[in-house]
XYZ file of C-alpha atoms in Angstrom:
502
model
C -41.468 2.037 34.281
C -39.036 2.317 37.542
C -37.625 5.268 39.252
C -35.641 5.522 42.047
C -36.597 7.996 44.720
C -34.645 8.472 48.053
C -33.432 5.127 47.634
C -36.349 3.360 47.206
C -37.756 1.442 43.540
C -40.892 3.206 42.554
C -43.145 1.438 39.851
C -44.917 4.019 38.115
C -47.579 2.962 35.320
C -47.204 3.713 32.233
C -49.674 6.094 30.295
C -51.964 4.471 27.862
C -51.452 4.406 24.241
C -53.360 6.853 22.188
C -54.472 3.915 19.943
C -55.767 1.245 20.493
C -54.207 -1.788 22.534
C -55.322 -4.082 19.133
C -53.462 -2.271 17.067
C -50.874 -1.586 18.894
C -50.179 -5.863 19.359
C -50.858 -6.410 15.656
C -48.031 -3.535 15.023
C -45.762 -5.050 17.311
C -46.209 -8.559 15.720
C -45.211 -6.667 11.990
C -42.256 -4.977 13.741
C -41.533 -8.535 15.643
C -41.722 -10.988 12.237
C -39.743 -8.250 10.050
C -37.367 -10.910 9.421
C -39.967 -13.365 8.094
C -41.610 -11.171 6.099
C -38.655 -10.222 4.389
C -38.409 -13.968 3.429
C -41.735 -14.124 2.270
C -41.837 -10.470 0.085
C -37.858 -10.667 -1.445
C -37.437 -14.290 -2.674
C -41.392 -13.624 -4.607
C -40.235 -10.482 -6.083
C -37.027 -12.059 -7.177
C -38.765 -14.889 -8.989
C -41.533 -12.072 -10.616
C -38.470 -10.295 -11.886
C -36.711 -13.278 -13.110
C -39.804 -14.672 -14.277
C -40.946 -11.419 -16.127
C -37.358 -10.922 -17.764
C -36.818 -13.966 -19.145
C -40.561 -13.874 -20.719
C -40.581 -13.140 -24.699
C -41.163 -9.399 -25.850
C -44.966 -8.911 -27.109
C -45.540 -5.264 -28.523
C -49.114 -3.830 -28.788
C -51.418 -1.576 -31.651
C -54.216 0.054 -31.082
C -56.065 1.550 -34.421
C -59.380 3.624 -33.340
C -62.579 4.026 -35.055
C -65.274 6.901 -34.686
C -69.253 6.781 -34.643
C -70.617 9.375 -36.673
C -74.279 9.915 -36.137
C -75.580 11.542 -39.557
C -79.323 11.284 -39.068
C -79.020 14.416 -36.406
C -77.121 17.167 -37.962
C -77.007 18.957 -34.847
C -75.801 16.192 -32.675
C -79.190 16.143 -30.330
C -79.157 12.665 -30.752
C -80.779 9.838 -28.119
C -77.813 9.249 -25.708
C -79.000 5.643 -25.056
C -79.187 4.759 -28.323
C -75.988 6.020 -29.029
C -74.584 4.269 -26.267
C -76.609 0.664 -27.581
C -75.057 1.152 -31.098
C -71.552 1.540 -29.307
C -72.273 -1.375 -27.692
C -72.966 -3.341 -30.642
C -70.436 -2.318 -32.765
C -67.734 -2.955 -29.611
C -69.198 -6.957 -29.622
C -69.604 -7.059 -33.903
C -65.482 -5.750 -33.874
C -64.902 -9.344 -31.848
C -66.970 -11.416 -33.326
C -65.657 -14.968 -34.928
C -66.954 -14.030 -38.795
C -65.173 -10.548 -38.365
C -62.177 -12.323 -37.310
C -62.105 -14.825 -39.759
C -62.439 -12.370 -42.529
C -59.223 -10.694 -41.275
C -57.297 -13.717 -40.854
C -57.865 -14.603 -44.494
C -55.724 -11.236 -45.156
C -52.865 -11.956 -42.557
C -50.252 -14.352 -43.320
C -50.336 -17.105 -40.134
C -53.609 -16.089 -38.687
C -56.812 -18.225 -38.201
C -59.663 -16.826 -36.066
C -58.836 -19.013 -33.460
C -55.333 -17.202 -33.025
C -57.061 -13.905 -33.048
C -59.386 -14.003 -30.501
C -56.207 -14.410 -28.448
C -54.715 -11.337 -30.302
C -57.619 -8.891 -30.928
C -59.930 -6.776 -28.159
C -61.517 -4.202 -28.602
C -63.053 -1.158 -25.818
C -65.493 1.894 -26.053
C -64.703 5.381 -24.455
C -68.467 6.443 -24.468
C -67.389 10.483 -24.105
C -66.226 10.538 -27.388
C -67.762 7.891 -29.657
C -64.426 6.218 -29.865
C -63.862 2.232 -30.198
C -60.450 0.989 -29.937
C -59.276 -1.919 -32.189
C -55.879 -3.802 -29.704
C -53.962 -5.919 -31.333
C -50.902 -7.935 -29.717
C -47.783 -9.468 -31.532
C -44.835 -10.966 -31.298
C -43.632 -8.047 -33.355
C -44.224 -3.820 -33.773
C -45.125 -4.120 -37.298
C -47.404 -6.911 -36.681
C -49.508 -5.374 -34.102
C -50.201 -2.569 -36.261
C -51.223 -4.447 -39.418
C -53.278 -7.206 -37.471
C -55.493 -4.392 -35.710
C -55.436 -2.149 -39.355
C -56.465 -5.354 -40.967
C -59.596 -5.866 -38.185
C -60.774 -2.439 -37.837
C -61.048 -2.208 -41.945
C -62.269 -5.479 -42.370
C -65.267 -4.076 -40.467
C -65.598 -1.318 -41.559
C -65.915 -2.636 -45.302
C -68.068 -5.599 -43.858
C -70.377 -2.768 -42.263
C -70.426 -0.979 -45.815
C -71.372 -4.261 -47.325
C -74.420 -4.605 -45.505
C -75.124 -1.557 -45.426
C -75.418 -1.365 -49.395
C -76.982 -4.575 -49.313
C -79.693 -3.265 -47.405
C -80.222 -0.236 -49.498
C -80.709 -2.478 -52.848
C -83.127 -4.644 -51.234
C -85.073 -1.412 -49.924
C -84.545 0.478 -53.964
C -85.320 -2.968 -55.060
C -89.189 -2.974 -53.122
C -89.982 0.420 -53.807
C -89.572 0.189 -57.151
C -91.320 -3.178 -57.265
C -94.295 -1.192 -55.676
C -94.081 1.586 -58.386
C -93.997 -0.733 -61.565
C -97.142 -2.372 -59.881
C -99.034 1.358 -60.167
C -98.370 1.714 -63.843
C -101.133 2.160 -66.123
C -103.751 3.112 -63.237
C -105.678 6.364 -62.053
C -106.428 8.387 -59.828
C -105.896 10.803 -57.488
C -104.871 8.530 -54.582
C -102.513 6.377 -57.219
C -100.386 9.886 -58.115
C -100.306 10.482 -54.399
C -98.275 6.979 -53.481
C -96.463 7.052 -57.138
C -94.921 10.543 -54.994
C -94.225 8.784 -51.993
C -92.050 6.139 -53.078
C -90.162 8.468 -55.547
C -89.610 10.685 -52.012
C -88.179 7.471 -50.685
C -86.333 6.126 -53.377
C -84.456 9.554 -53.252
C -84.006 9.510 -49.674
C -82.430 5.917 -50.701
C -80.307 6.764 -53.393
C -78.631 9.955 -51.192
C -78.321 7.311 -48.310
C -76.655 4.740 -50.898
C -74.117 7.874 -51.749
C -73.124 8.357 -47.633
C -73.230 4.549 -46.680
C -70.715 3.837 -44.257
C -70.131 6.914 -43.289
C -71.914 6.267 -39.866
C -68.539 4.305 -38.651
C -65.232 5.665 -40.076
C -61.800 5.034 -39.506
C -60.478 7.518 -36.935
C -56.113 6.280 -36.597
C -54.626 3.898 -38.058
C -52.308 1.876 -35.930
C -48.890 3.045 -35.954
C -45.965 0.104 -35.350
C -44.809 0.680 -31.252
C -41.565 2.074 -30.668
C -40.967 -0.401 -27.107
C -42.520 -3.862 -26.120
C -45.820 -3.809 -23.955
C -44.404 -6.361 -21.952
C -42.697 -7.764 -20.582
C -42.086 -5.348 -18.204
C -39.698 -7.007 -15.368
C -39.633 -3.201 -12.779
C -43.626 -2.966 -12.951
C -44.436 -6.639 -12.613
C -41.772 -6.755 -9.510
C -43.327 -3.555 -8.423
C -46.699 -5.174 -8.353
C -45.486 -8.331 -6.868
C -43.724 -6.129 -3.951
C -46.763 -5.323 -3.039
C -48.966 -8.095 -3.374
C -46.425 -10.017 -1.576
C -46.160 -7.720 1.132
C -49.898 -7.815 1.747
C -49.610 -11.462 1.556
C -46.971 -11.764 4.215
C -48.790 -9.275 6.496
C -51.967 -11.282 6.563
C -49.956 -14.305 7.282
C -47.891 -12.690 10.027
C -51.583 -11.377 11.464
C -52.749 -14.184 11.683
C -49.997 -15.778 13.236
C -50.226 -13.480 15.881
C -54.228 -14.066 16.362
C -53.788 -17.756 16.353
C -50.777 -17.473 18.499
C -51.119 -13.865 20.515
C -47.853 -12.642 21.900
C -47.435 -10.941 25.131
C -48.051 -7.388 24.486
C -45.154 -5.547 26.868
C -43.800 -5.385 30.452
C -46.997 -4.826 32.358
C -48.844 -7.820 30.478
C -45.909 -9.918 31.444
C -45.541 -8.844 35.171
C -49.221 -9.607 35.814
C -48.582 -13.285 34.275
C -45.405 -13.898 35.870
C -46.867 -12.246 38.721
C -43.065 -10.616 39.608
C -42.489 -7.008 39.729
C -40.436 -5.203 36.917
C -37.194 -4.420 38.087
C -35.898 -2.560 35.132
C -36.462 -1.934 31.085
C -33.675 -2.720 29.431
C -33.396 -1.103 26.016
C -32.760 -3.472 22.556
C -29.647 -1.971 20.819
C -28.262 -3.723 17.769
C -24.516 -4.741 18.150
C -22.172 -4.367 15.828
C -19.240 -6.844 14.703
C -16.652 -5.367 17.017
C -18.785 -4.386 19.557
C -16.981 -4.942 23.363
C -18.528 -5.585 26.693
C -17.465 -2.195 28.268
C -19.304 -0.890 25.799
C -23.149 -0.295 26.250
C -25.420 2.715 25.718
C -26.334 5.308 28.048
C -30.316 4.135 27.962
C -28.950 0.550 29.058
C -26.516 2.214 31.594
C -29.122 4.029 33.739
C -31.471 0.927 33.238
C -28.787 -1.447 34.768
C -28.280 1.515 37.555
C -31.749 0.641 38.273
C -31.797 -2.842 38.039
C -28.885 -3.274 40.494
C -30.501 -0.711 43.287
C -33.485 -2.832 42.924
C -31.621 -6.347 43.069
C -30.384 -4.764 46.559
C -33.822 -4.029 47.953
C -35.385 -7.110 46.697
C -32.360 -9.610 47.909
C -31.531 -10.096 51.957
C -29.613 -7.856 53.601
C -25.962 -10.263 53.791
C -22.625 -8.938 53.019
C -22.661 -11.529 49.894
C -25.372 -12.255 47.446
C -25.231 -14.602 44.901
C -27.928 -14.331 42.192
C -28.850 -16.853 39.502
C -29.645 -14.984 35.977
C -32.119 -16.862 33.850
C -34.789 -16.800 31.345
C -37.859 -18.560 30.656
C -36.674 -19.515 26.314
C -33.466 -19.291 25.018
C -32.221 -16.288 23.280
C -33.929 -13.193 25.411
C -30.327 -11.398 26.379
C -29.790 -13.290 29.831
C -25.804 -13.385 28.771
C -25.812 -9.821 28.035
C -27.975 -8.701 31.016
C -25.521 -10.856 33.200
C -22.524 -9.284 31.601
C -23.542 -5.770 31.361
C -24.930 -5.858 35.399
C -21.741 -7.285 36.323
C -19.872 -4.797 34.761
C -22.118 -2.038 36.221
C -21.546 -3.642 39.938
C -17.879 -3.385 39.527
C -18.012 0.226 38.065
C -19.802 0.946 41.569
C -17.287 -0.701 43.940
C -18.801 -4.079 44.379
C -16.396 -7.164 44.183
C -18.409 -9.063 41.935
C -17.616 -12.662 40.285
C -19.629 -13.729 37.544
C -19.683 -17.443 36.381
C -21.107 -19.047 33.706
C -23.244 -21.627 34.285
C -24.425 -22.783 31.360
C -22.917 -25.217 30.227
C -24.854 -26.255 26.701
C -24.774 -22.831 24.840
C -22.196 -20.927 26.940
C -22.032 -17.035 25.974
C -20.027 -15.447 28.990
C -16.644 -16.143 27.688
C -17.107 -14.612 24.447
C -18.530 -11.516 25.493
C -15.368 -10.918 27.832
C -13.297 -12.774 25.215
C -11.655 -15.263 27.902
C -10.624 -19.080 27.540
C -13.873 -21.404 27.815
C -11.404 -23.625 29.521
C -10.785 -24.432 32.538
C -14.194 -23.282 33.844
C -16.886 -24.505 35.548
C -17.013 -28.065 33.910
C -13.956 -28.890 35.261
C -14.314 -27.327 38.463
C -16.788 -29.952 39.116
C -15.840 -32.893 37.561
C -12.444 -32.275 39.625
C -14.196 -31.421 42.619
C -16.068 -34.986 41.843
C -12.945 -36.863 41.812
C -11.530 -35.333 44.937
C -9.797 -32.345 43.965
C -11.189 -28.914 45.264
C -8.424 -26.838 45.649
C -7.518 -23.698 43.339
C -11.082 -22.630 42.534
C -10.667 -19.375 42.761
C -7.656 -19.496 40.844
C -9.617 -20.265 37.481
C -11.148 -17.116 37.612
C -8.302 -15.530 36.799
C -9.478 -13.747 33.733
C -10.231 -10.160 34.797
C -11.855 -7.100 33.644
C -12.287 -2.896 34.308
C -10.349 -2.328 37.972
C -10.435 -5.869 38.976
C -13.097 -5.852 41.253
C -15.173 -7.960 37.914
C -13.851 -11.932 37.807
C -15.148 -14.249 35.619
C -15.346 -18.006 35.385
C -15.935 -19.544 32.078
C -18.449 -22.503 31.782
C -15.439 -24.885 30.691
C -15.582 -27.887 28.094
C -19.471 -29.113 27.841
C -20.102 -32.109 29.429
C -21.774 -34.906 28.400
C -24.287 -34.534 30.759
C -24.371 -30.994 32.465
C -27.351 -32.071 34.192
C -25.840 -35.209 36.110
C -22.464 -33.097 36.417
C -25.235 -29.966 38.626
C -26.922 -33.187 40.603
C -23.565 -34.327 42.580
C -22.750 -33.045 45.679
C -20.089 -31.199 44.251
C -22.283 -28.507 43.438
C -23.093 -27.709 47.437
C -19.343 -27.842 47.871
C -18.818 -25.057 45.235
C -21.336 -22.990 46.975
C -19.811 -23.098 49.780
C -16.902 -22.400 48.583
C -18.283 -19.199 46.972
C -20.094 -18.114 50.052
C -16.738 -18.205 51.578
C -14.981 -16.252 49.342
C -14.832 -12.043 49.394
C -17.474 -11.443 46.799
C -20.258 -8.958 47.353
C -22.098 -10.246 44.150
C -21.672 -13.543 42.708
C -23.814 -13.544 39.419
C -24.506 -17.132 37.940
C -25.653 -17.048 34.042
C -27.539 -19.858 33.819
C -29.385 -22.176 31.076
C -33.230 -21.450 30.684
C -35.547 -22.453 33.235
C -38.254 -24.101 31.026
C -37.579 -27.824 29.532
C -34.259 -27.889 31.404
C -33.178 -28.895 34.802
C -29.987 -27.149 35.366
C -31.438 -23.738 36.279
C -33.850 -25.509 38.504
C -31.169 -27.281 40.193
C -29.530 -23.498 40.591
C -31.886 -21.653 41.733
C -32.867 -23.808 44.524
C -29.145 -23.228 45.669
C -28.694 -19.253 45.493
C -30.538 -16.119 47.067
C -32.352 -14.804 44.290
C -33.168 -15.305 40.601
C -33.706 -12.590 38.388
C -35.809 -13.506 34.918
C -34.718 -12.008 32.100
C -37.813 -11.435 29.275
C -38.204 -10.331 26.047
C -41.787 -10.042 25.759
C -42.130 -9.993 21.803
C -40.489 -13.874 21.955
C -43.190 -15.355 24.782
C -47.109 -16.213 24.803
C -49.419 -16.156 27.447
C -48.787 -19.831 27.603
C -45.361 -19.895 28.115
C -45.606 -17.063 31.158
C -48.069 -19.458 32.794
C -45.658 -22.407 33.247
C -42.583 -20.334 34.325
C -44.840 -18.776 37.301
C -46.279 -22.554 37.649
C -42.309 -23.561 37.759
C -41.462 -21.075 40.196
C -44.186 -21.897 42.294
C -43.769 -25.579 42.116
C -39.854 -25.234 43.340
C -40.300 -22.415 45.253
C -37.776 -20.212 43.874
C -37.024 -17.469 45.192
C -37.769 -14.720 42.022
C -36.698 -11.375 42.836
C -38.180 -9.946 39.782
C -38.378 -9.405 36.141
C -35.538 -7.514 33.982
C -37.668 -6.484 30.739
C -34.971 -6.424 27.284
C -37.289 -4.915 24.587
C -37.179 -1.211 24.304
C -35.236 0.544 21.659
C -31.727 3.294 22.507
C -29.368 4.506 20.371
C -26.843 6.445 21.886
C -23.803 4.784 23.918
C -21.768 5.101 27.289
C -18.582 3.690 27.937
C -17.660 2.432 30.787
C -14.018 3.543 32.391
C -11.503 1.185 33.429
């Protein structure tokens, strides 16, 4: 943070965040890979959707069946017994016999195709099993899980009955082998097993009614699936999470630089100013900026004139460490805030592979710089100044376009030419001369600049540099002795806008 007081560029720290600094870089590296995430999350739930719609309609049944305990009247029964013979009548529902007993009564079906078809569940609170059944059809759903759920039932009838004739079947084998004897301990059994065989024969009356059939399936009214909103839903999501880990651990592997006060230790370069990020629209002009970025130029050009010598003129070279972190906008907007304050100020465009000066002021890309040069090369010098003749706001603002991109801007920088231009400027009536030139890192023709002007002011966007990157700019710097004035920080957000008059 910068404020000016009674002239003079304060740097005041800024207060710590209330969480923690982790979380506040892993937040920033969501807000920072929005755009990739979007590519990961959209295009995954497209294809679900897509996917899920074009998938055939399946429609499910469920028929229910009820445990009926009838040896407790009062329903004091053992709960973990009741819960085993839930159990066992969930896995006997399931079971390969069961199922091919039911296929024989479905048209199409083998037990192999039901076991795909048919599951079955227990809701222990209420004694209820649930027969599912899936089909290509409503009315098939219905009848395949009917068909199950009363093929076991009659199966469990059937051995039920077949277990009560084998029991009648003993007992009365052991009372035809007391006939004919005496005694008082012979009339006491002969009671016994006539008790039992009427316990039997009122059990043979009630068999099956410990499992009943509770609801019959009805045929659905919609498909269970597919279901194209909640499968894109889900995918959403899951995608989302997906992308987040993978943007996390991006940004562990790779760690960004975590904001201005990070980067000024690294670059070891005070902060001249915090530019705010504002999102331009199609028709947005240069005049126009927002009143967050107006008072942060208003900073950044009282602190480019305590940082710079004290000469009449002062030409300053306007760079970055990577391409595309604002250094054509930062050059534009500061040269339109210099002229706004009565400074004759010339800006030129020096960069000559991915010139953006002309199209922010919408002027001709030719003649400019280019051909200042190359003409100056071949012996003809005069009329500099006269290409500059596109003007802006009270015309105290000139600007020189970068001209027709050489084949090698590089060897077109490391002729002499370049020493006579300077002179040329120094020469001229300018109080600032601001040059917008290519990035310092894998290039030479900032390099070649910088060594030639007063100052160079590094333009940064933290969120697009690592640790790594910082480290060989300051080695650069050092290495070429460049005189760095300090850092101007694009990043924060604003909203709001200013217009500049004239």
């Amino acid at each position: 943070m910068t404020d000016l007081v009674d002239g003079r560029v304060r740097y005041a720290p800024a207060l710590p965040s209330d969480q923690p600094v982790e979380t506040g870089r892993y937040l920033d590296a969501l807000a920072r890979s929005k755009l990739l995430i979007a590519l990961i999350v959209l295009p995954l739930t497209a294809v679900v959707f897509v996917a899920s719609a074009m998938m055939p309609e399946s429609y499910r049944a469920t028929a229910k069946i009820v445990l009926q305990s009838t040896s407790d009247p009062l329903g004091s029964g053992d709960v973990a017994s009741t819960e085993r013979r839930l159990a066992t009548i969930n896995a006997l529902l399931t079971t390969r016999e069961t199922l091919r007993r039911s296929a024989r009564k479905l048209r199409g079906e083998t037990a192999a195709s039901l076991q795909d078809k048919v599951t079955a569940s227990v809701d222990p609170t209420a004694n209820i099993l649930s027969v599912v059944a899936t089909d290509d059809t409503a009315r098939g759903a219905s009848r395949t899980a009917n068909v199950v759920a009363r093929t076991f039932l009659a199966e469990q009838r059937r051995v039920e009955r077949l277990r009560l004739n084998r029991a009648r079947a003993t007992l009365l084998s052991a009372l035809a082998a007391l006939e004919g004897r005496r005694g008082l301990q012979i009339e006491t059994e002969r009671g016994a097993i006539r008790e039992r065989l009427t316990d039997l024969n009122v059990g043979a009356a009630t068999s099956g009614s410990e499992v009943a059939l509770a609801e019959a399936a009805q045929p659905p009214k919609q498909p269970y699936a597919p279901r194209p909103v909640r499968n894109a839903l889900f995918a959403f999501f899951a995608a989302g999470f997906i992308a987040a880990l993978i943007v996390l651990a991006r940004a562990q592997l790779k760690p960004r630089i975590s904001g201005a006060r990070e980067l000024s230790r690294l670059l070891e370069l005070p902060v001249l100013a915090e530019i705010p990020y504002v999102r331009r629209g199609l028709g947005h002009r240069p005049h126009t900026v927002s009143a967050a970025e107006y008072e942060a130029y208003q900073t950044l050009q009282a602190s480019l004139r305590r940082q710079l010598p004290a000469t009449s003129q002062r030409i300053v070279l306007v760079t970055s460490a990577l391409h595309g972190e604002g250094k054509s906008e930062v050059t534009a907007a500061l040269g339109l805030v210099l002229s706004q304050a009565g400074q004759r100020t010339w800006l030129v465009s020096a960069d000559m592979r991915t010139p953006r000066l002309h199209e922010l002021f919408d002027v001709a890309q030719t003649p400019g710089l280019a051909e200042v040069l190359a003409g100056a090369r071949n012996g003809d010098a005069s009329g500099i100044f006269e290409l500059s003749a596109a003007r802006s706001g009270s015309g105290t603002l000139h600007v020189l376009a970068s001209g027709r991109t050489p084949r090698d801007p590089a060897q077109l920088l490391a002729t002499d030419t370049l020493d006579d231009f300077f002179d040329e400027i120094r020469q001229s009536e300018y109080d600032y001369v601001l040059l917008d030139g290519p990035p310092l890192l894998g290039l030479v023709d900032s390099q070649v600049l910088a060594q030639r002007v007063d100052g160079v002011l590094l333009v940064c966007r933290p969120d697009q540099l690592t640790p790594e990157t910082a480290f060989a700019t300051r080695e650069l710097l050092d290495r070429l002795e460049i005189n760095a004035v300090g850092l101007a920080i694009v990043g924060a957000r604003g909203s709001t806008h200013f217009y500049l008059p004239g």
